[in-house]
mmCIF file of C-alpha atoms in Angstrom:
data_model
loop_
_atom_site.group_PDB
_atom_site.id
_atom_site.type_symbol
_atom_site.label_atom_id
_atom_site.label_comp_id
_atom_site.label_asym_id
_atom_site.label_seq_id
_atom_site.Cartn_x
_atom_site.Cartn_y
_atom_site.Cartn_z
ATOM 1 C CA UNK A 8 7.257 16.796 -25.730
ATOM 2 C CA UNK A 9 6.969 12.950 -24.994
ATOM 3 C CA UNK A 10 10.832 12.790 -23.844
ATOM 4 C CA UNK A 11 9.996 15.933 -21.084
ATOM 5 C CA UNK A 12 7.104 14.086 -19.800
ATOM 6 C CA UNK A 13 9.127 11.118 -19.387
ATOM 7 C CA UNK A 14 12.113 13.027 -17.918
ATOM 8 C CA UNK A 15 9.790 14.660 -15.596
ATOM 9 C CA UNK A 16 8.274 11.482 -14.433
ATOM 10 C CA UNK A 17 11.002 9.705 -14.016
ATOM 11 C CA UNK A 18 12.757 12.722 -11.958
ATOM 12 C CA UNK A 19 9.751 13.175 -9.981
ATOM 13 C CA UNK A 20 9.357 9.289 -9.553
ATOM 14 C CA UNK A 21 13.462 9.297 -8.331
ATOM 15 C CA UNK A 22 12.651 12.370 -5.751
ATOM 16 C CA UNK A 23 9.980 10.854 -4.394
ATOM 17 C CA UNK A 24 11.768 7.669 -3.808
ATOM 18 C CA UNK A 25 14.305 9.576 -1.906
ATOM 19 C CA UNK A 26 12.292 11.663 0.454
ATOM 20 C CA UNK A 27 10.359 8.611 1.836
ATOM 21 C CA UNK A 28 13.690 7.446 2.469
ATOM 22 C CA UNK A 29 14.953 10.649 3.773
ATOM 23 C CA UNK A 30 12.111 9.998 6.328
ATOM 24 C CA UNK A 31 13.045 7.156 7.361
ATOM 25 C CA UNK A 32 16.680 8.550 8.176
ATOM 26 C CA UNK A 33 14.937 12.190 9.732
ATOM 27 C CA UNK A 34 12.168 10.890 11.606
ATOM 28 C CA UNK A 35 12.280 10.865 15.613
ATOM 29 C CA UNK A 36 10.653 7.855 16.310
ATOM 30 C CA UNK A 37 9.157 4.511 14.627
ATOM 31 C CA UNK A 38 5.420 5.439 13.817
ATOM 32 C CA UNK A 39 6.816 8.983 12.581
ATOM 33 C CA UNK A 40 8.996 7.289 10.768
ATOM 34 C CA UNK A 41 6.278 4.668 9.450
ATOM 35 C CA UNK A 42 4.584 7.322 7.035
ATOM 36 C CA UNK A 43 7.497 8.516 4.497
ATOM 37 C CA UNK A 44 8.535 4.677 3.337
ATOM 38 C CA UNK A 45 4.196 4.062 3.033
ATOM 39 C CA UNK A 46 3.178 6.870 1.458
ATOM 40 C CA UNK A 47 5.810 9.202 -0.710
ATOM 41 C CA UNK A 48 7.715 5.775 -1.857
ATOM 42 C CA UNK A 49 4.826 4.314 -3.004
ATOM 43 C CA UNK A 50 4.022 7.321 -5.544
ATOM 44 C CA UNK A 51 7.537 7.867 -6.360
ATOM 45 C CA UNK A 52 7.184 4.060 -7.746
ATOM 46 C CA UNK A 53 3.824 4.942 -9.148
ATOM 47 C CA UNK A 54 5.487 7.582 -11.036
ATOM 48 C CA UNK A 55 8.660 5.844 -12.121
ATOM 49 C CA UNK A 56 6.426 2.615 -13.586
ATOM 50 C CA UNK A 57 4.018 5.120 -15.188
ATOM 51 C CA UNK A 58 7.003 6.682 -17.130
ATOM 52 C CA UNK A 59 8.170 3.057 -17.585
ATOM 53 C CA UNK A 60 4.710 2.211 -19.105
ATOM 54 C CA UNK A 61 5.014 5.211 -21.467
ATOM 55 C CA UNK A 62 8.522 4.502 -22.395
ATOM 56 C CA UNK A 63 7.976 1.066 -23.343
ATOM 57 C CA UNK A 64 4.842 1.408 -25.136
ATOM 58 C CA UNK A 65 5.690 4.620 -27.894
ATOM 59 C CA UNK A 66 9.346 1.751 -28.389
ATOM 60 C CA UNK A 67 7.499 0.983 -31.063
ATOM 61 C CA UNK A 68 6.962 -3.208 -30.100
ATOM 62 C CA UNK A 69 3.063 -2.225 -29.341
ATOM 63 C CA UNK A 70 1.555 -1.179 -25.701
ATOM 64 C CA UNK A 71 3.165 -2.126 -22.567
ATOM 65 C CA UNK A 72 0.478 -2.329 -19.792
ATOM 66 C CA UNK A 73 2.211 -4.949 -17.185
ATOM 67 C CA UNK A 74 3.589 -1.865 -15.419
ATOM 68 C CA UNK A 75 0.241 -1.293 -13.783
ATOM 69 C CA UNK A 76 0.195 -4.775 -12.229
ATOM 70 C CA UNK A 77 3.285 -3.820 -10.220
ATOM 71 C CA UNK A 78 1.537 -0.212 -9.435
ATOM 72 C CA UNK A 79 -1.923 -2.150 -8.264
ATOM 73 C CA UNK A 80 0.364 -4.697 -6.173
ATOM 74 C CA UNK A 81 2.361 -2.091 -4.619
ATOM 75 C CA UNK A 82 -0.974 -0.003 -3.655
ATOM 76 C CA UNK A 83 -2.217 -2.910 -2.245
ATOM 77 C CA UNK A 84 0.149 -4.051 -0.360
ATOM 78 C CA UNK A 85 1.804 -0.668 1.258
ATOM 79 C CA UNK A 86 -1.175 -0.330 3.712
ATOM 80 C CA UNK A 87 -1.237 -3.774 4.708
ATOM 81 C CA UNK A 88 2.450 -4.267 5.787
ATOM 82 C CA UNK A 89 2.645 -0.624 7.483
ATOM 83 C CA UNK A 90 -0.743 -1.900 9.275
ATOM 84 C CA UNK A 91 0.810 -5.023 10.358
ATOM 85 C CA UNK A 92 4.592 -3.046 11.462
ATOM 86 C CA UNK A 93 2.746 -0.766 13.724
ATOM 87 C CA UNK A 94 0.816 -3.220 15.429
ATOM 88 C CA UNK A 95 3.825 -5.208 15.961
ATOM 89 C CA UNK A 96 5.520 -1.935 17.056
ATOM 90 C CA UNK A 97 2.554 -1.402 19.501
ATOM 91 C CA UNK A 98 2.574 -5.204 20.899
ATOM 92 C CA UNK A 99 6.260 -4.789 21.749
ATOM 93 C CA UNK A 100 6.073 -1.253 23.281
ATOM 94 C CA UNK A 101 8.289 0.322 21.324
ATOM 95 C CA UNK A 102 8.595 3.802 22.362
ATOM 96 C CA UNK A 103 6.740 6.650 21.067
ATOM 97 C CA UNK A 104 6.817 10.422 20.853
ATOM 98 C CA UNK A 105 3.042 10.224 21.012
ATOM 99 C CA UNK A 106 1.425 8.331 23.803
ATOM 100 C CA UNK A 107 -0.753 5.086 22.732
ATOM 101 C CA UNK A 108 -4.237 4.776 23.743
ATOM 102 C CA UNK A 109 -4.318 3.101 27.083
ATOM 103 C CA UNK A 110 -7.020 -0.406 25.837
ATOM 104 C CA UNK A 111 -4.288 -0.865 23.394
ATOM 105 C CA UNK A 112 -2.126 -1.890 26.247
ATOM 106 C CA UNK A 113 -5.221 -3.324 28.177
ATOM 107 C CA UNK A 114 -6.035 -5.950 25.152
ATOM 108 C CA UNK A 115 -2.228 -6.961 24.660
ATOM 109 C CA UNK A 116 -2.058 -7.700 28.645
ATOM 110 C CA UNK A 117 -4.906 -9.742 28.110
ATOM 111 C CA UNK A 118 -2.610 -11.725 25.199
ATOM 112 C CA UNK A 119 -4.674 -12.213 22.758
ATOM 113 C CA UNK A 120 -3.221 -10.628 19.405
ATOM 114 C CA UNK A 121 -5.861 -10.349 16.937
ATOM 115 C CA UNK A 122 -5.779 -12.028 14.012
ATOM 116 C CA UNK B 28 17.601 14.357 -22.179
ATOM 117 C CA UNK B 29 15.619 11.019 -21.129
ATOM 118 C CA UNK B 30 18.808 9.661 -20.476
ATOM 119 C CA UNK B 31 20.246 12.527 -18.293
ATOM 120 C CA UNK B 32 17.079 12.272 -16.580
ATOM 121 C CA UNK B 33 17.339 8.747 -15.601
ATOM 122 C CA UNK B 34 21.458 9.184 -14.800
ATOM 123 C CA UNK B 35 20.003 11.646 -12.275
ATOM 124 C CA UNK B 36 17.108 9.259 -11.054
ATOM 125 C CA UNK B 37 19.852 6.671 -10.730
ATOM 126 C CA UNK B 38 22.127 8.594 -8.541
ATOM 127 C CA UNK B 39 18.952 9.485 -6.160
ATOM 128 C CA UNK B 40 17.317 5.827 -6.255
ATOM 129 C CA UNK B 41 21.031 4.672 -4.686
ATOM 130 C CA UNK B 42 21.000 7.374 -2.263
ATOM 131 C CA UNK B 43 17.765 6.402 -1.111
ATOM 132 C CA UNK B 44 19.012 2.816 -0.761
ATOM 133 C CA UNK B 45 21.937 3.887 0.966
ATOM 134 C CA UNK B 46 19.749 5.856 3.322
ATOM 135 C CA UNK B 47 17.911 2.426 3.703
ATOM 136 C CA UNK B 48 20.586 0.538 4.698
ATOM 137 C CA UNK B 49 21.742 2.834 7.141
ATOM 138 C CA UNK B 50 18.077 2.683 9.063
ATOM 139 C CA UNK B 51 18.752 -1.254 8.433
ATOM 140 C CA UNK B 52 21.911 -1.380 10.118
ATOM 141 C CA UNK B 53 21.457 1.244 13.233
ATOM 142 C CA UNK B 54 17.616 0.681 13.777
ATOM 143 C CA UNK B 55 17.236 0.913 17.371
ATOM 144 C CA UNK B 56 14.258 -1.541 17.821
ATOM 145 C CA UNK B 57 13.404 -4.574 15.319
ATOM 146 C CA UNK B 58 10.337 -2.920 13.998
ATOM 147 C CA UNK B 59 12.480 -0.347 12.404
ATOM 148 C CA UNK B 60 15.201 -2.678 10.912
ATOM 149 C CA UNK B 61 12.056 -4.739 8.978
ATOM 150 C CA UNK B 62 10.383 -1.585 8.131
ATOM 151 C CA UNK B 63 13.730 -0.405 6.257
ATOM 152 C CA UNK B 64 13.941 -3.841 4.691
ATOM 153 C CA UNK B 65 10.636 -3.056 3.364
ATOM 154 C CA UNK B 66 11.316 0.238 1.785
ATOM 155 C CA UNK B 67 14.221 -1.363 0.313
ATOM 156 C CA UNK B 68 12.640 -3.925 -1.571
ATOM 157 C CA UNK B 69 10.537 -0.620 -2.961
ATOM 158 C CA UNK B 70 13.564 1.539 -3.651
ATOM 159 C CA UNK B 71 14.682 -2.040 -5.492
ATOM 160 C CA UNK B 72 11.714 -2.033 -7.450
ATOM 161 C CA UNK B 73 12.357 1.550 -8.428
ATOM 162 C CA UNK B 74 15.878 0.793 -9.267
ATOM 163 C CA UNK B 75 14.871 -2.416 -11.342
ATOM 164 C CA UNK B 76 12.710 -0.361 -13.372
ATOM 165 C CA UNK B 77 15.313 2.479 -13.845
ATOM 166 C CA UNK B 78 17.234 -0.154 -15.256
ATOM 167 C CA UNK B 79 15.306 -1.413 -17.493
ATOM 168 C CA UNK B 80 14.411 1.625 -19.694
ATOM 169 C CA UNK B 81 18.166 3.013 -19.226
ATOM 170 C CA UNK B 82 18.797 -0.979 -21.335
ATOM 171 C CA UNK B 83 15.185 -0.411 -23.307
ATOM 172 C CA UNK B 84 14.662 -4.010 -22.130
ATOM 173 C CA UNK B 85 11.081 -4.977 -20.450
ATOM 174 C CA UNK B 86 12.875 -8.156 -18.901
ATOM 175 C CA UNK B 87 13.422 -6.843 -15.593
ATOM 176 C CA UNK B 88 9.849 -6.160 -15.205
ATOM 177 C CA UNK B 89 9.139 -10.034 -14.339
ATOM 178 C CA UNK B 90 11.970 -9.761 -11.492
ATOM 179 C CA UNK B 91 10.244 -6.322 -10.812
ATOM 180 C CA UNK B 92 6.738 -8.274 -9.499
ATOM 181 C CA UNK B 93 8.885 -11.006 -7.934
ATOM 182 C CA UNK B 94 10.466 -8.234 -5.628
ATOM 183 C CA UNK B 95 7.425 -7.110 -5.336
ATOM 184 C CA UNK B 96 5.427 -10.689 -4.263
ATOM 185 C CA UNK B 97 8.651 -11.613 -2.218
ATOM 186 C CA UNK B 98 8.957 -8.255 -0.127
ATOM 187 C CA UNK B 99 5.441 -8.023 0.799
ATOM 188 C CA UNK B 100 5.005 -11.923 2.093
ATOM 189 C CA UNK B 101 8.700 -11.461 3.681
ATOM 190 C CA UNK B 102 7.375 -8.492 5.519
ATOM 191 C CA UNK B 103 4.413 -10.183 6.827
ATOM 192 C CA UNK B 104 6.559 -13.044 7.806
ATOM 193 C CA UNK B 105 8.507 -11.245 9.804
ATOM 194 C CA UNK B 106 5.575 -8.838 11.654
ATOM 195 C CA UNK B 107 3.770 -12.337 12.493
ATOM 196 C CA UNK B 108 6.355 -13.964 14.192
ATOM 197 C CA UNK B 109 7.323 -10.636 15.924
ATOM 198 C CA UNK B 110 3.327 -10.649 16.979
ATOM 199 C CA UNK B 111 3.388 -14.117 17.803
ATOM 200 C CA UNK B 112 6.376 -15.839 18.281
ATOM 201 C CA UNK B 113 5.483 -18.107 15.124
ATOM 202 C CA UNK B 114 4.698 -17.851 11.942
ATOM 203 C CA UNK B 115 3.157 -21.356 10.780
ATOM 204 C CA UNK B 116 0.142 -22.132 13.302
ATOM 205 C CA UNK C 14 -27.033 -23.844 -9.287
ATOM 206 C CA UNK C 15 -26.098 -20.471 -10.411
ATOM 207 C CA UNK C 16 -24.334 -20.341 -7.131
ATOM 208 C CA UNK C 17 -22.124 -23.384 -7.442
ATOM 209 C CA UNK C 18 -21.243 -22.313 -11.170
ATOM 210 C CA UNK C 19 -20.280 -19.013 -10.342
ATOM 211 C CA UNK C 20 -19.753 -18.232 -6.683
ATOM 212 C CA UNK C 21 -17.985 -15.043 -7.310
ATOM 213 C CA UNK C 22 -19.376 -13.184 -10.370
ATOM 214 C CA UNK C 23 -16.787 -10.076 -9.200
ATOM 215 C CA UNK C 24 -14.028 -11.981 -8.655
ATOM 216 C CA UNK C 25 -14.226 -13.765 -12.235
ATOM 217 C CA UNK C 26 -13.631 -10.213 -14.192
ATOM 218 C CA UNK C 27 -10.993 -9.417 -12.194
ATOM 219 C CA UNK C 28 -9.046 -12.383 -12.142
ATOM 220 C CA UNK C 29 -9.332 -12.318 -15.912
ATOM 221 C CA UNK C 30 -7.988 -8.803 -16.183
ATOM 222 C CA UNK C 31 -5.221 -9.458 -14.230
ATOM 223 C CA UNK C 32 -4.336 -12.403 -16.303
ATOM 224 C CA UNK C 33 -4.076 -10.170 -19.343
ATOM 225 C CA UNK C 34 -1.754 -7.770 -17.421
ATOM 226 C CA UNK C 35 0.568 -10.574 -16.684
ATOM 227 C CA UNK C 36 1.058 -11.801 -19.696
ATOM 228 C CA UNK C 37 1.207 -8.412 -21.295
ATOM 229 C CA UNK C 38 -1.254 -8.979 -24.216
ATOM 230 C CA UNK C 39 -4.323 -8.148 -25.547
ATOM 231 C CA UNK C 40 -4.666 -11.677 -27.906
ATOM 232 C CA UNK C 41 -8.336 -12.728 -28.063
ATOM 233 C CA UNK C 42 -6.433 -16.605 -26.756
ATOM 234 C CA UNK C 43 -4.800 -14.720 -23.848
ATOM 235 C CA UNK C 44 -8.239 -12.735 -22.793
ATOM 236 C CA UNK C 45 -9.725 -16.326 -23.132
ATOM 237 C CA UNK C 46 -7.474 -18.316 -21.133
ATOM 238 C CA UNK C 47 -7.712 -15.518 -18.713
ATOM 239 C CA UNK C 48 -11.638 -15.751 -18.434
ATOM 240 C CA UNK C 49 -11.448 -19.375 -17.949
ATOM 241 C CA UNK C 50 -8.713 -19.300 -14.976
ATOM 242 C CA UNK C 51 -11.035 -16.328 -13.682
ATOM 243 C CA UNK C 52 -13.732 -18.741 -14.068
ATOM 244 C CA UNK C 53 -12.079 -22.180 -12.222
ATOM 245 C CA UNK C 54 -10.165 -20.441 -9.744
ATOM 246 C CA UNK C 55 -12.978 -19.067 -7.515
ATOM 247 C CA UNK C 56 -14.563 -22.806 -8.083
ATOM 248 C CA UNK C 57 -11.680 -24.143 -6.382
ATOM 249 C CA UNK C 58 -10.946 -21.623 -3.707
ATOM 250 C CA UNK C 59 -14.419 -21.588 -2.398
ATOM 251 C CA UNK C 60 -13.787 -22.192 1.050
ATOM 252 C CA UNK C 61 -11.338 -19.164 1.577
ATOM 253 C CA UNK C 62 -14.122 -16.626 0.175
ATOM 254 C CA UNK C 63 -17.018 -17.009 2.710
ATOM 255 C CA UNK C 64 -18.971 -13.716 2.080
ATOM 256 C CA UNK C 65 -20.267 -13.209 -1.072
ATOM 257 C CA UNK C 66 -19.320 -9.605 -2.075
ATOM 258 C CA UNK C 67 -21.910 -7.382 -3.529
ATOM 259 C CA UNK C 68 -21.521 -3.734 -4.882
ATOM 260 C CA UNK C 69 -24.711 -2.102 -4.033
ATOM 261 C CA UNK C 70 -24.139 1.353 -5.769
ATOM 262 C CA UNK C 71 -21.287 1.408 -8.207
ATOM 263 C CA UNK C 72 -21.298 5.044 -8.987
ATOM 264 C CA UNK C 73 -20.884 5.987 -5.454
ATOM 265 C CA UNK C 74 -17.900 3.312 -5.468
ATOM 266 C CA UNK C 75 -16.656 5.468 -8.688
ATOM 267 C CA UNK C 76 -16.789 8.670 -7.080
ATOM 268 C CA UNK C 77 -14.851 7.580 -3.594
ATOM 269 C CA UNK C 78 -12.395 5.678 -5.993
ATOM 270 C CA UNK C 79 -11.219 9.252 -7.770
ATOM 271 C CA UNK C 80 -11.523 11.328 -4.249
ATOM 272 C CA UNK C 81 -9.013 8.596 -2.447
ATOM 273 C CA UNK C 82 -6.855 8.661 -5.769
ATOM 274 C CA UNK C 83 -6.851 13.054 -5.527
ATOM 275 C CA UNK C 84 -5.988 12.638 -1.892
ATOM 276 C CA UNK C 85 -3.172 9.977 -2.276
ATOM 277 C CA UNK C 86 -2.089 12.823 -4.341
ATOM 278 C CA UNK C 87 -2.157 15.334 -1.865
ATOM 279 C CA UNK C 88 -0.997 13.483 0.828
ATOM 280 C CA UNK C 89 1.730 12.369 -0.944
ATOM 281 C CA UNK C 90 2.983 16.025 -1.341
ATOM 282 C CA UNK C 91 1.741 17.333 2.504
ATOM 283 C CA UNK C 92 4.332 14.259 3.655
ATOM 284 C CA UNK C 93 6.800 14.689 1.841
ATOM 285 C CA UNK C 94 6.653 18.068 2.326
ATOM 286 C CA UNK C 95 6.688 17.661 6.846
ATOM 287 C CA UNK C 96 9.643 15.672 5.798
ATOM 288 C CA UNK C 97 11.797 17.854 4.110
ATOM 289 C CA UNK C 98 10.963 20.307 6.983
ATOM 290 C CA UNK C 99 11.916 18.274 9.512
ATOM 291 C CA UNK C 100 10.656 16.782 13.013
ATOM 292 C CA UNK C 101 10.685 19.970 14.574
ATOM 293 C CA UNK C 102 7.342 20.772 12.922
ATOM 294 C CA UNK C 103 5.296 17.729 12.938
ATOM 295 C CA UNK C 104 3.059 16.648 16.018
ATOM 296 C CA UNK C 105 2.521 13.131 16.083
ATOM 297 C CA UNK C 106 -1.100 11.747 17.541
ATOM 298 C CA UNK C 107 -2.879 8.040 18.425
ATOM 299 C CA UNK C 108 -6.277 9.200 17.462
ATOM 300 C CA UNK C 109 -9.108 6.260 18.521
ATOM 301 C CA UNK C 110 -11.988 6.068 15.664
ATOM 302 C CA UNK C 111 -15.177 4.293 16.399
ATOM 303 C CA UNK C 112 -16.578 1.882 13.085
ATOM 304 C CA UNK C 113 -19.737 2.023 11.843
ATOM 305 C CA UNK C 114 -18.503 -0.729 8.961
ATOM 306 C CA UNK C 115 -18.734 -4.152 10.072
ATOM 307 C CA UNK C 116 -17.963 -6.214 7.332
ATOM 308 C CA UNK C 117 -14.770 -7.396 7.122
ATOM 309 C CA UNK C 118 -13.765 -6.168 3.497
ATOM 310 C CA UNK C 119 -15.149 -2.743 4.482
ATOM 311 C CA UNK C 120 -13.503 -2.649 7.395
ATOM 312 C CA UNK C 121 -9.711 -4.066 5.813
ATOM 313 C CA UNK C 122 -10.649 -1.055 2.686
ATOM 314 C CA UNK C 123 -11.370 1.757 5.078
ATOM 315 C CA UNK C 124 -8.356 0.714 7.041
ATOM 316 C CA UNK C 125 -6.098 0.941 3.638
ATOM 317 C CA UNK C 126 -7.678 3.782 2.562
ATOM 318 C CA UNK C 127 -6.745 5.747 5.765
ATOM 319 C CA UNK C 128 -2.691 4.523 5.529
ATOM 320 C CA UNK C 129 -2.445 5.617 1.713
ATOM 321 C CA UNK C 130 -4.296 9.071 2.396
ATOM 322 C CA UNK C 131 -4.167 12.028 4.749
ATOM 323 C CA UNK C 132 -0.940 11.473 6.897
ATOM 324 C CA UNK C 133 -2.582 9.041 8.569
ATOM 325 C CA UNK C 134 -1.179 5.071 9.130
ATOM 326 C CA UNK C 135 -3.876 2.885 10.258
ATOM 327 C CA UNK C 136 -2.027 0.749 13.410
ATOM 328 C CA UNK C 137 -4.401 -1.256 15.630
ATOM 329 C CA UNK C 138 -8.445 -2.726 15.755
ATOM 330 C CA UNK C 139 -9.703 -3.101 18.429
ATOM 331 C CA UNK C 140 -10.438 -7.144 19.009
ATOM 332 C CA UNK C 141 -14.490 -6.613 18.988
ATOM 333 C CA UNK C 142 -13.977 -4.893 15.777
ATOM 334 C CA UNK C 143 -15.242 -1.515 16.956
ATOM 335 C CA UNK C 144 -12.177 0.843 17.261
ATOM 336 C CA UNK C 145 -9.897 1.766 14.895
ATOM 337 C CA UNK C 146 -6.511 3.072 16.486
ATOM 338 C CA UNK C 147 -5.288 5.813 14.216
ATOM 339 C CA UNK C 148 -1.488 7.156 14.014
ATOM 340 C CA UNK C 149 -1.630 10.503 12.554
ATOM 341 C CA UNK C 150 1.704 12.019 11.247
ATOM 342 C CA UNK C 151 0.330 16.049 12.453
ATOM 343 C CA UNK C 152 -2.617 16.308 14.369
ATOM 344 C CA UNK C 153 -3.680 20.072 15.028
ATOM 345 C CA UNK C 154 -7.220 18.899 16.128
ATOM 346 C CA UNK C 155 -7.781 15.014 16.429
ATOM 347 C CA UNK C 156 -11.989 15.670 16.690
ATOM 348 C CA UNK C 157 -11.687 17.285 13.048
ATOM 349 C CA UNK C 158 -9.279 14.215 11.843
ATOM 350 C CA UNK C 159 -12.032 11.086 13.017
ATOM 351 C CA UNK C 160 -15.090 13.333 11.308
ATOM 352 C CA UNK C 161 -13.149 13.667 7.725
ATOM 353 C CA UNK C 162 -12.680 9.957 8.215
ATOM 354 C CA UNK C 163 -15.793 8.806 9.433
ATOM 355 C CA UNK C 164 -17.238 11.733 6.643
ATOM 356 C CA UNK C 165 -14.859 11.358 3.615
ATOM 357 C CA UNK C 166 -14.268 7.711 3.217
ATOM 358 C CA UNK C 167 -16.661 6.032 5.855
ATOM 359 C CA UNK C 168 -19.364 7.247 4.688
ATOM 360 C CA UNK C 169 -19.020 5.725 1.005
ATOM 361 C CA UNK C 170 -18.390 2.672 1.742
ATOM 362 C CA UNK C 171 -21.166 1.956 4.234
ATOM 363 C CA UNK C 172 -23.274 2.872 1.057
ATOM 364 C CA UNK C 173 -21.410 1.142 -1.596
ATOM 365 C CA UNK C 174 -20.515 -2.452 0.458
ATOM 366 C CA UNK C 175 -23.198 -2.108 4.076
ATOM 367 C CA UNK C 176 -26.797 -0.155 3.109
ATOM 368 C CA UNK C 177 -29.232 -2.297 4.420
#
């Protein structure tokens, strides 16, 4: 029972991983391509360190519980870089399938880049 | 079973990286190329971890969170001097 | 006094917990040394914490926390899913939402909040702090996508972090 739960974690963790990827590759342009790396990589890790946690705590060397640091961090942190790549993306210009909203131009030509 | 199931993982975690390093290489604007260095530090992670219950060792986890810590303040590096032409103010 | 002894009574618990997750233990030493670090660190660090955080209703902060955890879930599958059909079906969108939040932690939560969740990647704020530009992965209507953000996840946290 425990070793199915594992296997299906870890195979759901491992598919996960590789359609966020997969996005990246498929995607037409950047901010399409933005949302498979921020959102279905971060719960294929989820997944993979919750079957890690699991794993390493029925080893039989007491509970494991660091694995949810990494989880926390990642959460964290996802929204913050892909926040911080599309407004770079949207300070160059890069170009876009969808159009951006024209006082996001009007504030860059005024140069000041908020903090 | 388990370790079937992580063979399999294995194989698609290196896909995914493969698929990373592709974006990294052809990435037609700079954006792109740091946003697939980000998702490979992730798919590293993921691969890290992988490896360290196919070797039952909890050792990798500590290199694990230093992917983790190094990837995020790398990627914010990078986006800031991209927004501003600097990164230390 | 109280003030200069503990300037961040949230911060202190949370330091500590994340102490014990880093060194993997649940040792009454390790809990210790992790209450004490939780307790000099915000001492020391003072000057980068101007606002003093306060949690006004923390069942209302429990509720939204299991919601945005269901609909990482489902987002999580909905993406994945417009992936694996390909580009032909998805209809990418700049949507512009208008804040009610004005602090900045409820601002910087609602704006992580929206990239985990609904196909959605929070890209822009407005420099007045007003507008939040809004990439959305497959907008049908973009009206219906800024009220389930303004209804689902503004709305809590304007209660939890802003009710005044």
């Amino acid at each position: 029972m425990l070793e199915i739960t594992l296997s299906a974690l870890i195979i759901i963790g491992a598919l996960f991983t590789f359609i966020g990827s997969l996005g990246l590759v498929r995607m037409p342009d950047f901010y399409t391509r933005l949302h498979g790396p921020t959102k279905a990589t971060t719960l294929g890790v989820g997944s993979l360190l919750i079957a890690s946690m699991i794993y390493f705590s029925t080893q039989g060397q007491g509970v494991s519980f660091h694995e949810i640091l990494v989880t926390l961090f990642l959460f964290i942190t996802a929204p913050v870089s892909a926040h911080l790549l599309s407004k770079a993306a949207l300070h160059l210009g890069v170009e876009s399938l969808s159009k951006p909203p024209p006082e996001v131009e009007r504030a860059d030509a005024d140069g000041a880049g908020t903090p | 079973m388990l370790s079937t199931a992580i063979l399999i993982a294995f194989a698609l975690v290196s896909a995914a990286i493969g698929l990373t390093l592709w974006r990294l290489l052809t990435g037609p604007d700079t954006p792109d190329r740091i946003l697939a260095l980000d998702t490979l530090y992730v798919n590293a992670i993921a691969l890290l971890v992988l490896l360290g219950m196919h070797l039952s060792s909890a050792l990798y986890f500590e290199a694990a969170i230093l992917i983790a810590m190094m990837g995020f303040v790398g990627t914010v590096a990078l986006c800031k001097y991209l927004l501003r032409g600097d990164i230390i103010e | 006094m109280k003030r200069r002894l503990l300037p961040h009574p949230i911060l202190t618990p949370i330091l500590a917990l994340i102490w014990v997750l880093l060194s993997n233990s649940l040792s009454p030493g390790q809990i210790l040394l992790g209450l004490l670090l939780g307790w000099i660190i915000p001492i020391f660090t003072r000057p980068f914490w101007p606002e003093r955080v306060t949690i006004r209703k923390p069942a209302t902060l429990l509720r939204f926390l299991v919601v945005v955890l269901y609909d990482i879930l489902v987002a999580n599958l909905a993406v994945a899913w417009l992936i694996l059909r390909g580009s032909h079906h998805i209809r990418p969108a700049f949507v512009v939402v208008p804040l009610a939040l004005r602090s900045d932690l409820g601002i910087s939560l609602l704006a992580n909040v929206i990239s985990l969740t609904p196909g959605t990647v929070s890209s822009w704020l407005s420099p007045d702090r007003r507008r939040l530009v809004v990439q959305g992965l497959s907008v049908k209507d973009p009206a219906e996508l800024i009220n389930t953000i303004k209804g689902r996840y503004e709305a809590p946290l304007l209660e939890v972090f802003e009710s005044c």
